[in-house]
Amino acid sequence: MINESSCLLLCAWIFRDVPSDITIEVNGGTFSLHKFPLVSRSGRIRRLVAEHRDSDISRVELLNLPGGAECFELAAKFCYGINFEITSTNVAQLCCVSDYLEMTEDFSKDNLGSRAEEYLDSIVCKNLEMCVEVLQQCESLLPLADALKVVSRCIDAIASKACAEQIASSFSRLEYSSSGRLHMSRQAKCDGDWWIEDLSVLRIDMYQRVITAMKCRGVRPESIGASLVNYAQKELTKKSSLWNPSSQTNVDSNSTLHEKLVVETIVSLLPVEKLAVPINFLFGLLRSAMMLDCTIASRLDMERRIGSQLDVATLDDILIPSFRHAGDTLFDVDTVHRILVNFCQQDDSEEEPEDASVFESDSPISPSQTALVKVSKLMDNYLAEIAPDANLKLSKFMVIAETLPAHARTIHDGLYRAIDIYLKAHQGLTDLDKKKLCKLIDFQKLSQEAGAHAAQNERLPVQSIVQVLYFEQLRLRNSLSCSYGEDDPKPIHQSWRISSGALSAAMSPRDNYASLRRENRELKLELARLRMRLNDLEREHVCMKRDMAKSGSRKFMSSFSKKIGKLSLFGHNSSRGSSSPSRNSQRTDSKVIERTCASTE
């Protein structure tokens, strides 16, 4: 209850010529008013007065009135005909209180409800900033504001306005190049994204609905991603130390629950397109999800998204600290392994062509191979970084090194360096474990410097050192073979064997398959030519047998010489008269080749 001086202050605008005959109590506020102005505008108060006509009601308590005493004061002013300004900061409350008090057109013309609705549709929904202000006011008016569709109208207006601004910005960046072609300039790419800062003041549930509506309207994924990054940085850094490890502020449980809700909501709103958000933001979001113990589905979704673009990550990104008990490893190796598995799986599924004809490309290396090489270097550096950890088990170290396919690493220097660091930090390994670990290295893919270091490395098993010396000897022979002439077959053969082995190791299975298809096609053409020649010989053989049966030996010899001339096995014609049959034979050969190739394929 408010004191008497407050009552006088609240009711200072009411005329005092007629004494009040009804007292309204609203959320601790008391208003001494008159029945007639209220009954003429409010259907709810009219019904309450009519129900207690016999007892001459003089006191009414309005429970759960939206907006509280301040909002009821505006409604009472409207009933008394006192002018006040409808703004974006009170229009949502006026819509809700007019519905609560039933101030509709059924009881009075141009009532408060219609006035507020008109302002909302004609003024607020035409301006994005005002829509955001109304949504902020609706946060304390739910679920009534949602039932009156105040929230949905503002959200639709924001999404439409942002989409229109983006289209207008795209048209403004169109310009003609020097060649006369129309293209979009790269300057001011985010001119139409000024709304990002405005949306960051919304509560997470309202923000989620706005972003969902923007996605449905076709707002660019890059703009959605930029808005998510901006919102996450503001919500997760202003109250806690999640993204600022140097800060030692203590956060309460309510703040932790709020941050957990923010992280899970942002994960669900991330665009499906690759590179729509920076990968360092994805890693930061994953760390926050692990610290806040978010749902497993959210963390797995983050790992899948990171795995799809792991080739653009850096070493600092994947060095995820372990948030478990003190006896565990310094870094979360299991999470990195799952991310790496996601990368390998999406590489196989997304890059797999629908038709085998795609393999016929003559390019020496495919985009997936480029990504594999980048990730292999990243993983080798990661292994070298985590290798000194005394708590890192051999199985976890090996599972990271074994996940990538064999053709991902064209050079094994990085892997050798990581294994050497692990052997140096874990000197208690058995000989069997050392052999298992060194089997991961292809010593033929070591550079000359790494091979020289490995040949003198006492930490390696004896078998590995022997392999290093063997391949070093082959490399030496290969370098010496360059000084031999082309007539010496032995060095040339050795050089071909070593170089072809390195080439096949660097080629991906897709490139090998394309080479096999080309060889297979050439063999089919050669087979078609042989079949054509065989058919010609069979026809000539039948003709010679028929001639032998009809004529004598003299005629047979002359016929035999003519047939030999028609065959022209060696491609030489002795007279002009034989040129015409040769042309006919060539036409027949080409037709037979076409039919044979078609039947073979």
Coordinates of C-alpha atoms in Angstrom, one line a residue:
M1 CA 0.0 0.0 0.0
I2 CA 1.2 3.5 -0.8
N3 CA 1.0 6.3 1.7
E4 CA -1.6 9.1 1.8
S5 CA 0.8 11.7 0.2
S6 CA 1.4 9.3 -2.7
C7 CA -2.4 8.9 -3.2
L8 CA -2.8 12.7 -3.4
L9 CA 0.0 12.8 -5.9
L10 CA -1.5 10.1 -8.1
C11 CA -4.9 11.7 -8.1
A12 CA -3.8 15.3 -8.5
W13 CA -5.2 15.4 -12.1
I14 CA -8.7 14.4 -11.0
F15 CA -11.2 17.2 -10.6
R16 CA -12.3 17.8 -7.0
D17 CA -15.7 19.4 -7.6
V18 CA -17.5 16.1 -7.1
P19 CA -16.5 13.8 -4.3
S20 CA -15.2 10.3 -5.3
D21 CA -17.6 7.4 -5.0
I22 CA -15.3 4.5 -5.8
T23 CA -11.7 3.5 -4.7
I24 CA -9.6 1.3 -7.0
E25 CA -6.7 -0.7 -5.6
V26 CA -4.1 -1.8 -8.1
N27 CA -0.9 -3.6 -7.1
G28 CA -0.5 -1.5 -3.9
G29 CA -1.7 1.7 -5.4
T30 CA -5.0 3.4 -4.4
F31 CA -7.1 5.6 -6.6
S32 CA -10.1 7.6 -5.4
L33 CA -12.2 8.0 -8.6
H34 CA -15.7 8.3 -9.9
K35 CA -17.9 5.5 -11.2
F36 CA -19.4 7.3 -14.2
P37 CA -16.2 8.0 -16.2
L38 CA -14.9 4.5 -15.5
V39 CA -18.2 2.7 -16.3
S40 CA -18.6 4.6 -19.5
R41 CA -15.3 3.3 -20.9
S42 CA -14.5 0.0 -19.1
G43 CA -16.6 -3.0 -19.5
R44 CA -14.9 -4.8 -16.7
I45 CA -15.5 -2.1 -14.1
R46 CA -19.1 -1.7 -15.4
R47 CA -19.7 -5.4 -14.8
L48 CA -18.2 -5.3 -11.3
V49 CA -20.4 -2.3 -10.3
A50 CA -23.5 -3.9 -11.7
E51 CA -22.9 -7.1 -9.8
H52 CA -22.8 -5.2 -6.5
R53 CA -25.5 -2.6 -7.2
D54 CA -27.5 -3.6 -4.1
S55 CA -24.6 -3.2 -1.7
D56 CA -23.5 0.1 -3.3
I57 CA -19.9 -1.0 -3.9
S58 CA -17.3 1.7 -3.1
R59 CA -14.0 -0.3 -3.2
V60 CA -12.7 -2.5 -6.1
E61 CA -9.4 -4.4 -6.2
L62 CA -8.0 -5.2 -9.6
L63 CA -5.7 -8.2 -9.3
N64 CA -2.9 -8.9 -11.8
L65 CA -3.5 -5.8 -13.9
P66 CA -0.8 -5.7 -16.6
G67 CA 1.5 -2.8 -16.2
G68 CA 0.6 -2.1 -12.6
A69 CA -0.5 1.2 -11.0
E70 CA 1.3 3.4 -13.6
C71 CA -0.5 1.7 -16.5
F72 CA -3.9 1.9 -14.7
E73 CA -3.3 5.6 -14.2
L74 CA -3.0 6.2 -17.9
A75 CA -6.2 4.2 -18.5
A76 CA -8.0 6.3 -15.9
K77 CA -6.8 9.5 -17.5
F78 CA -8.2 8.3 -20.8
C79 CA -11.6 7.6 -19.1
Y80 CA -11.6 11.2 -17.7
G81 CA -10.7 12.6 -21.1
I82 CA -7.3 13.9 -20.1
N83 CA -4.8 13.9 -23.0
F84 CA -1.5 12.0 -22.8
E85 CA 1.0 10.8 -25.4
I86 CA 1.1 7.3 -26.7
T87 CA 4.7 6.2 -27.3
S88 CA 6.7 3.1 -28.0
T89 CA 7.4 2.8 -24.3
N90 CA 3.8 2.5 -23.2
V91 CA 1.8 1.3 -26.2
A92 CA 2.3 -2.4 -25.2
Q93 CA 1.0 -1.7 -21.7
L94 CA -2.0 0.2 -23.1
C95 CA -2.9 -2.6 -25.4
C96 CA -2.8 -5.1 -22.5
V97 CA -4.6 -2.9 -19.9
S98 CA -7.3 -2.0 -22.4
D99 CA -7.9 -5.7 -23.0
Y100 CA -7.9 -6.4 -19.2
L101 CA -10.4 -3.5 -18.5
E102 CA -12.4 -4.3 -21.7
M103 CA -12.0 -0.8 -23.1
T104 CA -13.2 -1.7 -26.6
E105 CA -15.5 -0.3 -29.2
D106 CA -18.4 -2.2 -27.8
F107 CA -18.6 0.2 -24.8
S108 CA -17.3 3.5 -26.3
K109 CA -16.3 4.8 -29.7
D110 CA -12.6 5.5 -30.2
N111 CA -11.8 3.7 -27.0
L112 CA -8.3 3.1 -25.6
G113 CA -7.9 -0.3 -27.3
S114 CA -8.5 1.0 -30.8
R115 CA -6.3 4.0 -30.2
A116 CA -3.4 1.8 -29.0
E117 CA -3.8 -0.7 -31.9
E118 CA -3.8 2.1 -34.4
Y119 CA -0.6 3.5 -33.1
L120 CA 1.0 0.1 -33.0
D121 CA 0.1 -0.7 -36.6
S122 CA 0.7 2.7 -38.2
I123 CA 3.7 4.0 -36.3
V124 CA 5.6 1.3 -34.4
C125 CA 5.5 -1.4 -37.1
K126 CA 7.1 1.0 -39.6
N127 CA 10.2 1.6 -37.5
L128 CA 12.6 -1.2 -36.4
E129 CA 14.0 0.6 -33.3
M130 CA 10.5 1.3 -32.0
C131 CA 9.6 -2.4 -32.5
V132 CA 12.6 -3.4 -30.4
E133 CA 11.5 -1.0 -27.7
V134 CA 8.0 -2.5 -27.7
L135 CA 9.4 -6.0 -27.5
Q136 CA 11.4 -5.0 -24.4
Q137 CA 8.2 -3.7 -22.8
C138 CA 6.4 -7.0 -23.7
E139 CA 8.9 -9.0 -21.7
S140 CA 7.0 -8.2 -18.5
L141 CA 3.6 -8.5 -20.2
L142 CA 3.7 -12.1 -21.3
P143 CA 1.6 -14.1 -22.0
L144 CA -1.1 -11.5 -22.5
A145 CA 1.0 -9.5 -25.0
D146 CA 1.6 -12.7 -27.0
A147 CA -2.1 -13.5 -27.0
L148 CA -2.9 -10.0 -28.3
K149 CA -0.3 -10.6 -31.1
V150 CA 1.6 -7.5 -30.1
V151 CA 4.8 -9.6 -30.0
S152 CA 4.3 -11.4 -33.3
R153 CA 3.5 -8.2 -35.2
C154 CA 6.6 -6.5 -33.9
I155 CA 8.7 -9.6 -34.8
D156 CA 7.3 -9.8 -38.3
A157 CA 7.9 -6.0 -38.8
I158 CA 11.6 -6.4 -37.6
A159 CA 12.2 -9.3 -39.9
S160 CA 10.6 -7.6 -42.9
K161 CA 12.5 -4.3 -42.2
A162 CA 15.9 -6.1 -41.9
C163 CA 15.3 -8.0 -45.1
A164 CA 14.2 -4.9 -47.0
E165 CA 17.3 -2.9 -45.7
Q166 CA 19.5 -5.8 -46.8
I167 CA 18.1 -5.8 -50.3
A168 CA 18.4 -2.0 -50.6
S169 CA 22.0 -2.2 -49.4
S170 CA 22.7 -4.9 -52.0
F171 CA 21.3 -2.7 -54.8
S172 CA 23.3 0.3 -53.6
R173 CA 26.5 -1.7 -53.9
L174 CA 25.9 -2.6 -57.6
E175 CA 28.3 -0.9 -59.9
Y176 CA 29.8 -1.4 -63.4
S177 CA 33.3 -2.7 -63.9
S178 CA 35.8 -1.5 -66.4
S179 CA 34.6 -4.2 -68.8
G180 CA 31.0 -2.9 -68.6
R181 CA 29.7 -5.8 -66.5
L182 CA 27.5 -5.3 -63.5
H183 CA 28.9 -6.6 -60.2
M184 CA 28.6 -5.9 -56.5
S185 CA 31.3 -3.9 -54.8
R186 CA 33.1 -5.3 -51.8
Q187 CA 33.0 -2.1 -49.8
A188 CA 30.6 -1.7 -46.9
K189 CA 29.3 -5.3 -47.0
C190 CA 27.3 -4.8 -43.8
D191 CA 25.6 -1.5 -44.6
G192 CA 22.2 -3.2 -44.2
D193 CA 23.1 -4.8 -40.9
W194 CA 22.9 -1.8 -38.6
W195 CA 20.1 -3.6 -36.7
I196 CA 22.6 -6.0 -35.1
E197 CA 23.3 -3.7 -32.2
D198 CA 19.6 -2.9 -31.7
L199 CA 18.7 -6.6 -31.3
S200 CA 21.4 -7.2 -28.6
V201 CA 19.2 -5.5 -25.9
L202 CA 16.4 -8.1 -26.2
R203 CA 15.9 -11.0 -23.8
I204 CA 17.1 -14.3 -25.1
D205 CA 13.5 -15.7 -25.7
M206 CA 12.5 -12.6 -27.7
Y207 CA 15.9 -12.6 -29.5
Q208 CA 15.4 -16.3 -30.5
R209 CA 12.0 -15.6 -32.1
V210 CA 13.3 -12.6 -34.0
I211 CA 16.3 -14.5 -35.5
T212 CA 14.0 -17.4 -36.4
A213 CA 11.7 -15.0 -38.3
M214 CA 14.7 -13.4 -40.0
K215 CA 15.8 -16.8 -41.2
C216 CA 12.4 -17.5 -42.7
R217 CA 12.4 -14.1 -44.5
G218 CA 15.8 -14.9 -46.1
V219 CA 18.2 -12.7 -44.3
R220 CA 21.8 -13.5 -45.2
P221 CA 23.5 -16.2 -43.1
E222 CA 26.5 -14.0 -42.6
S223 CA 24.3 -11.3 -41.1
I224 CA 22.6 -13.8 -38.8
G225 CA 26.0 -15.1 -37.8
A226 CA 27.3 -11.6 -37.0
S227 CA 24.2 -10.9 -34.9
L228 CA 24.7 -14.1 -32.9
V229 CA 28.4 -13.3 -32.3
N230 CA 27.5 -9.8 -31.1
Y231 CA 24.7 -11.0 -28.8
A232 CA 26.8 -13.8 -27.3
Q233 CA 29.7 -11.5 -26.6
K234 CA 27.4 -9.1 -24.7
E235 CA 25.5 -11.7 -22.8
L236 CA 28.3 -14.0 -21.8
T237 CA 30.9 -11.4 -20.9
K238 CA 29.0 -8.8 -19.0
K239 CA 28.2 -11.0 -16.0
S240 CA 30.7 -13.8 -15.9
S241 CA 34.3 -14.8 -16.6
L242 CA 33.5 -17.4 -19.2
W243 CA 35.2 -15.6 -22.1
N244 CA 37.7 -13.8 -19.8
P245 CA 39.7 -16.4 -17.8
S246 CA 41.7 -13.7 -16.1
S247 CA 38.7 -12.4 -14.3
Q248 CA 38.0 -14.0 -11.0
T249 CA 34.4 -12.8 -10.4
N250 CA 32.1 -15.2 -8.6
V251 CA 28.8 -15.8 -10.4
D252 CA 25.6 -17.0 -8.7
S253 CA 23.5 -19.9 -9.8
N254 CA 20.9 -17.7 -11.6
S255 CA 23.6 -16.1 -13.7
T256 CA 25.0 -19.5 -14.6
L257 CA 21.6 -20.8 -15.6
H258 CA 21.0 -17.7 -17.7
E259 CA 24.3 -18.2 -19.5
K260 CA 23.6 -21.8 -20.1
L261 CA 20.3 -20.9 -21.7
V262 CA 22.0 -18.3 -23.9
V263 CA 24.6 -20.8 -25.1
E264 CA 22.1 -23.5 -25.9
T265 CA 19.8 -21.1 -27.7
I266 CA 22.7 -19.6 -29.8
V267 CA 23.8 -23.1 -30.8
S268 CA 20.3 -23.9 -32.0
L269 CA 20.2 -20.6 -34.0
L270 CA 23.5 -21.0 -35.8
P271 CA 23.2 -21.0 -39.6
V272 CA 23.8 -24.3 -41.4
E273 CA 26.1 -22.7 -44.0
K274 CA 29.8 -23.1 -43.5
L275 CA 31.9 -20.0 -42.6
A276 CA 28.7 -18.1 -41.6
V277 CA 30.4 -17.5 -38.2
P278 CA 34.1 -17.3 -37.4
I279 CA 35.6 -20.7 -36.3
N280 CA 37.2 -19.1 -33.3
F281 CA 33.7 -18.1 -32.1
L282 CA 32.6 -21.7 -32.5
F283 CA 35.5 -22.9 -30.4
G284 CA 34.7 -20.2 -27.8
L285 CA 31.1 -21.3 -27.7
L286 CA 32.1 -24.9 -27.3
R287 CA 34.3 -24.1 -24.4
S288 CA 31.4 -22.2 -22.8
A289 CA 29.1 -25.1 -23.3
M290 CA 31.6 -27.5 -21.7
M291 CA 32.1 -25.1 -18.7
L292 CA 28.4 -24.6 -18.2
D293 CA 27.6 -28.3 -18.6
C294 CA 25.2 -27.7 -21.5
T295 CA 23.2 -30.5 -23.1
I296 CA 25.1 -33.2 -24.9
A297 CA 23.1 -32.5 -28.1
S298 CA 24.4 -28.9 -28.1
R299 CA 28.0 -29.9 -27.6
L300 CA 27.8 -32.6 -30.3
D301 CA 26.2 -30.1 -32.7
M302 CA 29.1 -27.7 -32.0
E303 CA 31.7 -30.4 -32.6
R304 CA 30.0 -31.3 -35.9
R305 CA 30.0 -27.7 -37.1
I306 CA 33.6 -27.2 -36.2
G307 CA 34.6 -30.5 -37.9
S308 CA 33.0 -29.3 -41.2
Q309 CA 35.5 -26.4 -41.3
L310 CA 38.4 -27.7 -39.3
D311 CA 40.8 -26.9 -42.2
V312 CA 40.6 -23.2 -41.3
A313 CA 41.2 -23.7 -37.6
T314 CA 44.5 -22.7 -35.8
L315 CA 46.5 -24.4 -33.1
D316 CA 45.2 -22.0 -30.4
D317 CA 41.6 -23.0 -31.4
I318 CA 42.0 -26.7 -30.8
L319 CA 43.9 -26.4 -27.6
I320 CA 40.8 -26.9 -25.5
P321 CA 41.6 -27.2 -21.8
S322 CA 40.3 -30.1 -19.8
F323 CA 37.5 -29.1 -17.3
R324 CA 37.5 -32.4 -15.5
H325 CA 39.3 -33.5 -12.3
A326 CA 42.9 -32.7 -11.7
G327 CA 44.2 -36.2 -12.5
D328 CA 43.2 -36.0 -16.1
T329 CA 45.2 -34.5 -19.1
L330 CA 45.8 -30.8 -19.4
F331 CA 43.9 -30.7 -22.7
D332 CA 40.6 -32.3 -23.8
V333 CA 41.9 -34.9 -26.3
D334 CA 38.6 -36.7 -26.6
T335 CA 36.7 -33.6 -27.8
V336 CA 39.4 -32.9 -30.4
H337 CA 39.3 -36.6 -31.6
R338 CA 35.5 -36.4 -32.1
I339 CA 36.0 -33.1 -34.1
L340 CA 38.6 -34.9 -36.2
V341 CA 36.3 -37.8 -36.8
N342 CA 33.5 -35.4 -37.9
F343 CA 35.9 -33.8 -40.3
C344 CA 36.9 -37.1 -41.9
Q345 CA 33.3 -38.3 -42.1
Q346 CA 32.0 -35.1 -43.7
D347 CA 34.9 -35.1 -46.1
D348 CA 33.9 -38.6 -47.3
S349 CA 30.1 -37.9 -47.5
E350 CA 30.1 -34.4 -48.9
E351 CA 32.9 -34.8 -51.4
E352 CA 31.7 -38.1 -52.7
P353 CA 30.4 -37.5 -56.3
E354 CA 27.1 -38.9 -57.5
D355 CA 28.5 -40.0 -60.9
A356 CA 31.8 -41.8 -61.5
S357 CA 32.5 -39.5 -64.4
V358 CA 33.6 -36.8 -61.9
F359 CA 36.7 -38.9 -61.3
E360 CA 37.8 -38.3 -64.9
S361 CA 39.2 -34.8 -64.0
D362 CA 42.8 -34.3 -65.0
S363 CA 43.5 -32.0 -61.9
P364 CA 46.5 -33.3 -60.0
I365 CA 44.9 -32.7 -56.6
S366 CA 41.4 -32.3 -55.3
P367 CA 40.0 -29.7 -52.9
S368 CA 39.4 -32.4 -50.3
Q369 CA 43.1 -33.4 -50.5
T370 CA 44.1 -29.8 -49.8
A371 CA 41.9 -29.7 -46.7
L372 CA 43.3 -33.0 -45.6
V373 CA 46.9 -31.7 -45.9
K374 CA 46.0 -28.6 -43.9
V375 CA 44.3 -30.7 -41.1
S376 CA 47.2 -33.1 -41.1
K377 CA 49.7 -30.3 -40.4
L378 CA 47.4 -28.9 -37.7
M379 CA 47.1 -32.3 -36.0
D380 CA 50.8 -32.9 -36.1
N381 CA 51.3 -29.5 -34.4
Y382 CA 48.6 -30.4 -31.9
L383 CA 50.3 -33.7 -31.1
A384 CA 53.6 -32.0 -30.5
E385 CA 51.9 -29.5 -28.2
I386 CA 50.2 -32.2 -26.0
A387 CA 53.0 -34.8 -26.1
P388 CA 54.9 -33.4 -23.0
D389 CA 51.8 -34.1 -20.8
A390 CA 52.8 -36.8 -18.4
N391 CA 49.1 -37.9 -18.0
L392 CA 48.6 -38.4 -21.7
K393 CA 48.1 -42.1 -22.4
L394 CA 49.6 -43.8 -25.4
S395 CA 46.2 -44.9 -26.7
K396 CA 44.9 -41.3 -26.8
F397 CA 48.0 -40.1 -28.6
M398 CA 47.8 -42.8 -31.2
V399 CA 44.1 -42.4 -31.9
I400 CA 44.6 -38.8 -32.9
A401 CA 47.5 -39.7 -35.2
E402 CA 45.7 -42.7 -36.8
T403 CA 42.4 -41.0 -37.5
L404 CA 43.5 -39.3 -40.7
P405 CA 43.9 -41.5 -43.8
A406 CA 47.4 -42.4 -45.1
H407 CA 47.3 -40.1 -48.1
A408 CA 46.6 -37.0 -45.9
R409 CA 50.3 -36.6 -44.9
T410 CA 52.6 -36.1 -47.8
I411 CA 55.5 -35.5 -45.4
H412 CA 55.9 -37.1 -42.0
D413 CA 58.3 -34.6 -40.5
G414 CA 55.6 -33.2 -38.2
L415 CA 54.4 -36.6 -37.0
Y416 CA 58.0 -37.7 -36.4
R417 CA 58.6 -34.6 -34.3
A418 CA 55.5 -35.1 -32.2
I419 CA 56.4 -38.8 -31.6
D420 CA 60.0 -37.9 -30.7
I421 CA 58.7 -35.4 -28.1
Y422 CA 56.3 -38.0 -26.7
L423 CA 59.1 -40.6 -26.4
K424 CA 61.3 -38.0 -24.7
A425 CA 58.5 -37.1 -22.1
H426 CA 57.5 -40.8 -21.5
Q427 CA 60.8 -42.6 -21.1
G428 CA 59.1 -45.5 -19.2
L429 CA 57.5 -46.9 -22.4
T430 CA 58.2 -50.5 -23.2
D431 CA 59.9 -51.6 -26.4
L432 CA 56.6 -53.0 -27.7
D433 CA 54.8 -49.6 -27.1
K434 CA 57.7 -47.8 -28.9
K435 CA 57.4 -50.1 -31.9
K436 CA 53.6 -49.6 -32.1
L437 CA 54.1 -45.8 -31.9
C438 CA 56.9 -45.7 -34.5
K439 CA 54.8 -47.8 -36.9
L440 CA 52.8 -44.7 -37.5
I441 CA 55.7 -43.0 -39.3
D442 CA 56.4 -43.7 -42.9
F443 CA 60.1 -43.2 -42.9
Q444 CA 60.2 -43.0 -46.7
K445 CA 58.2 -39.7 -46.4
L446 CA 60.8 -38.0 -44.1
S447 CA 62.8 -35.1 -45.4
Q448 CA 66.6 -35.3 -45.6
E449 CA 67.0 -33.3 -42.4
A450 CA 64.4 -35.4 -40.5
G451 CA 65.9 -38.6 -41.8
A452 CA 69.4 -37.6 -40.7
H453 CA 68.0 -36.8 -37.3
A454 CA 66.1 -40.1 -37.0
A455 CA 69.2 -42.1 -38.0
Q456 CA 71.0 -40.8 -34.9
N457 CA 67.9 -40.8 -32.6
E458 CA 68.6 -43.2 -29.7
R459 CA 65.0 -43.0 -28.5
L460 CA 63.7 -44.9 -31.6
P461 CA 63.7 -48.7 -31.7
V462 CA 66.4 -50.5 -33.6
Q463 CA 64.0 -51.6 -36.3
S464 CA 63.0 -48.1 -37.0
I465 CA 66.6 -46.9 -37.3
V466 CA 67.3 -49.7 -39.8
Q467 CA 64.3 -48.5 -41.9
V468 CA 65.6 -45.0 -41.8
L469 CA 69.1 -46.1 -43.0
Y470 CA 67.6 -48.2 -45.7
F471 CA 65.5 -45.4 -47.2
E472 CA 68.4 -43.0 -46.8
Q473 CA 70.4 -45.3 -48.9
L474 CA 67.7 -45.5 -51.6
R475 CA 67.5 -41.7 -51.6
L476 CA 71.3 -41.5 -52.1
R477 CA 71.1 -43.9 -55.0
N478 CA 68.2 -41.9 -56.5
S479 CA 70.3 -38.7 -56.3
L480 CA 73.3 -40.4 -57.9
S481 CA 71.1 -41.7 -60.7
C482 CA 70.7 -38.2 -62.0
S483 CA 74.4 -38.2 -63.1
Y484 CA 73.9 -41.3 -65.3
G485 CA 73.0 -41.2 -69.0
E486 CA 69.7 -42.2 -70.4
D487 CA 71.3 -45.4 -71.8
D488 CA 71.9 -46.9 -68.3
P489 CA 68.7 -48.8 -67.4
K490 CA 69.5 -49.7 -63.8
P491 CA 69.6 -46.2 -62.2
I492 CA 66.7 -45.1 -64.3
H493 CA 64.6 -48.0 -63.1
Q494 CA 65.5 -47.3 -59.5
S495 CA 64.7 -43.7 -59.9
W496 CA 61.3 -44.5 -61.4
R497 CA 60.5 -46.9 -58.6
I498 CA 61.2 -44.4 -55.9
S499 CA 59.6 -41.4 -57.5
S500 CA 56.5 -43.3 -58.5
G501 CA 56.1 -44.5 -54.9
A502 CA 56.3 -41.0 -53.6
L503 CA 53.8 -39.8 -56.2
S504 CA 51.3 -42.6 -55.5
A505 CA 51.6 -41.8 -51.8
A506 CA 50.9 -38.2 -52.4
M507 CA 47.9 -38.9 -54.7
S508 CA 44.5 -39.4 -53.2
P509 CA 42.4 -42.5 -54.1
R510 CA 40.2 -40.3 -56.3
D511 CA 43.2 -39.4 -58.5
N512 CA 44.3 -43.0 -58.7
Y513 CA 40.8 -44.0 -59.7
A514 CA 40.8 -41.4 -62.5
S515 CA 44.1 -42.7 -63.8
L516 CA 42.8 -46.2 -63.9
R517 CA 39.7 -45.1 -65.8
R518 CA 41.8 -43.5 -68.5
E519 CA 43.9 -46.6 -68.9
N520 CA 40.8 -48.7 -69.1
R521 CA 39.3 -46.5 -71.8
E522 CA 42.5 -46.8 -73.9
L523 CA 42.5 -50.6 -73.5
K524 CA 38.9 -50.7 -74.7
L525 CA 39.7 -48.7 -77.8
E526 CA 42.7 -51.0 -78.6
L527 CA 40.5 -54.0 -78.1
A528 CA 37.9 -52.6 -80.5
R529 CA 40.6 -52.2 -83.2
L530 CA 41.7 -55.8 -82.8
R531 CA 38.2 -57.1 -83.1
M532 CA 37.7 -55.1 -86.3
R533 CA 40.8 -56.6 -87.8
L534 CA 39.8 -60.0 -86.8
N535 CA 36.4 -59.6 -88.5
D536 CA 38.0 -58.5 -91.7
L537 CA 40.3 -61.5 -91.7
E538 CA 37.5 -63.9 -91.1
R539 CA 35.5 -62.4 -94.0
E540 CA 38.4 -62.7 -96.4
H541 CA 39.1 -66.2 -95.3
V542 CA 35.5 -67.2 -96.1
C543 CA 35.8 -65.6 -99.6
M544 CA 39.0 -67.4 -100.3
K545 CA 37.5 -70.7 -99.5
R546 CA 34.5 -70.0 -101.8
D547 CA 36.8 -69.0 -104.6
M548 CA 38.9 -72.2 -104.2
A549 CA 35.8 -74.4 -104.5
K550 CA 34.6 -72.7 -107.7
S551 CA 37.8 -72.2 -109.7
G552 CA 41.0 -74.1 -110.5
S553 CA 44.4 -73.6 -109.1
R554 CA 45.3 -70.9 -111.7
K555 CA 42.2 -68.8 -111.0
F556 CA 42.8 -69.4 -107.4
M557 CA 46.3 -67.9 -107.5
S558 CA 45.1 -64.7 -109.3
S559 CA 42.2 -64.4 -106.9
F560 CA 44.5 -64.9 -104.0
S561 CA 46.8 -62.1 -105.1
K562 CA 43.8 -59.8 -105.5
K563 CA 42.6 -60.6 -102.0
I564 CA 46.1 -60.0 -100.6
G565 CA 46.1 -56.6 -102.3
K566 CA 42.7 -55.7 -100.7
L567 CA 43.9 -56.6 -97.2
S568 CA 46.8 -54.1 -97.3
L569 CA 48.0 -55.3 -93.9
F570 CA 51.1 -53.1 -94.0
G571 CA 49.2 -49.9 -95.2
H572 CA 51.0 -49.7 -98.7
N573 CA 49.2 -49.7 -102.1
S574 CA 51.2 -50.6 -105.2
S575 CA 48.8 -49.1 -107.8
R576 CA 46.2 -46.5 -108.2
G577 CA 43.5 -49.0 -108.8
S578 CA 43.8 -50.3 -105.2
S579 CA 43.3 -46.8 -103.7
S580 CA 39.5 -46.9 -104.0
P581 CA 39.1 -50.2 -102.1
S582 CA 41.4 -48.9 -99.5
R583 CA 39.2 -45.9 -98.9
N584 CA 36.1 -48.1 -98.7
S585 CA 38.0 -50.3 -96.2
Q586 CA 38.9 -47.3 -94.0
R587 CA 35.2 -46.2 -93.9
T588 CA 34.2 -49.7 -92.9
D589 CA 36.9 -49.7 -90.2
S590 CA 35.7 -46.5 -88.7
K591 CA 32.1 -47.7 -88.6
V592 CA 33.1 -51.0 -87.0
I593 CA 35.2 -49.1 -84.4
E594 CA 32.2 -46.9 -83.5
R595 CA 29.9 -50.0 -83.2
T596 CA 32.4 -51.9 -81.2
C597 CA 33.1 -49.0 -78.8
A598 CA 29.4 -48.5 -78.2
S599 CA 28.8 -52.2 -77.5
T600 CA 31.8 -52.4 -75.2
E601 CA 30.8 -49.4 -73.1

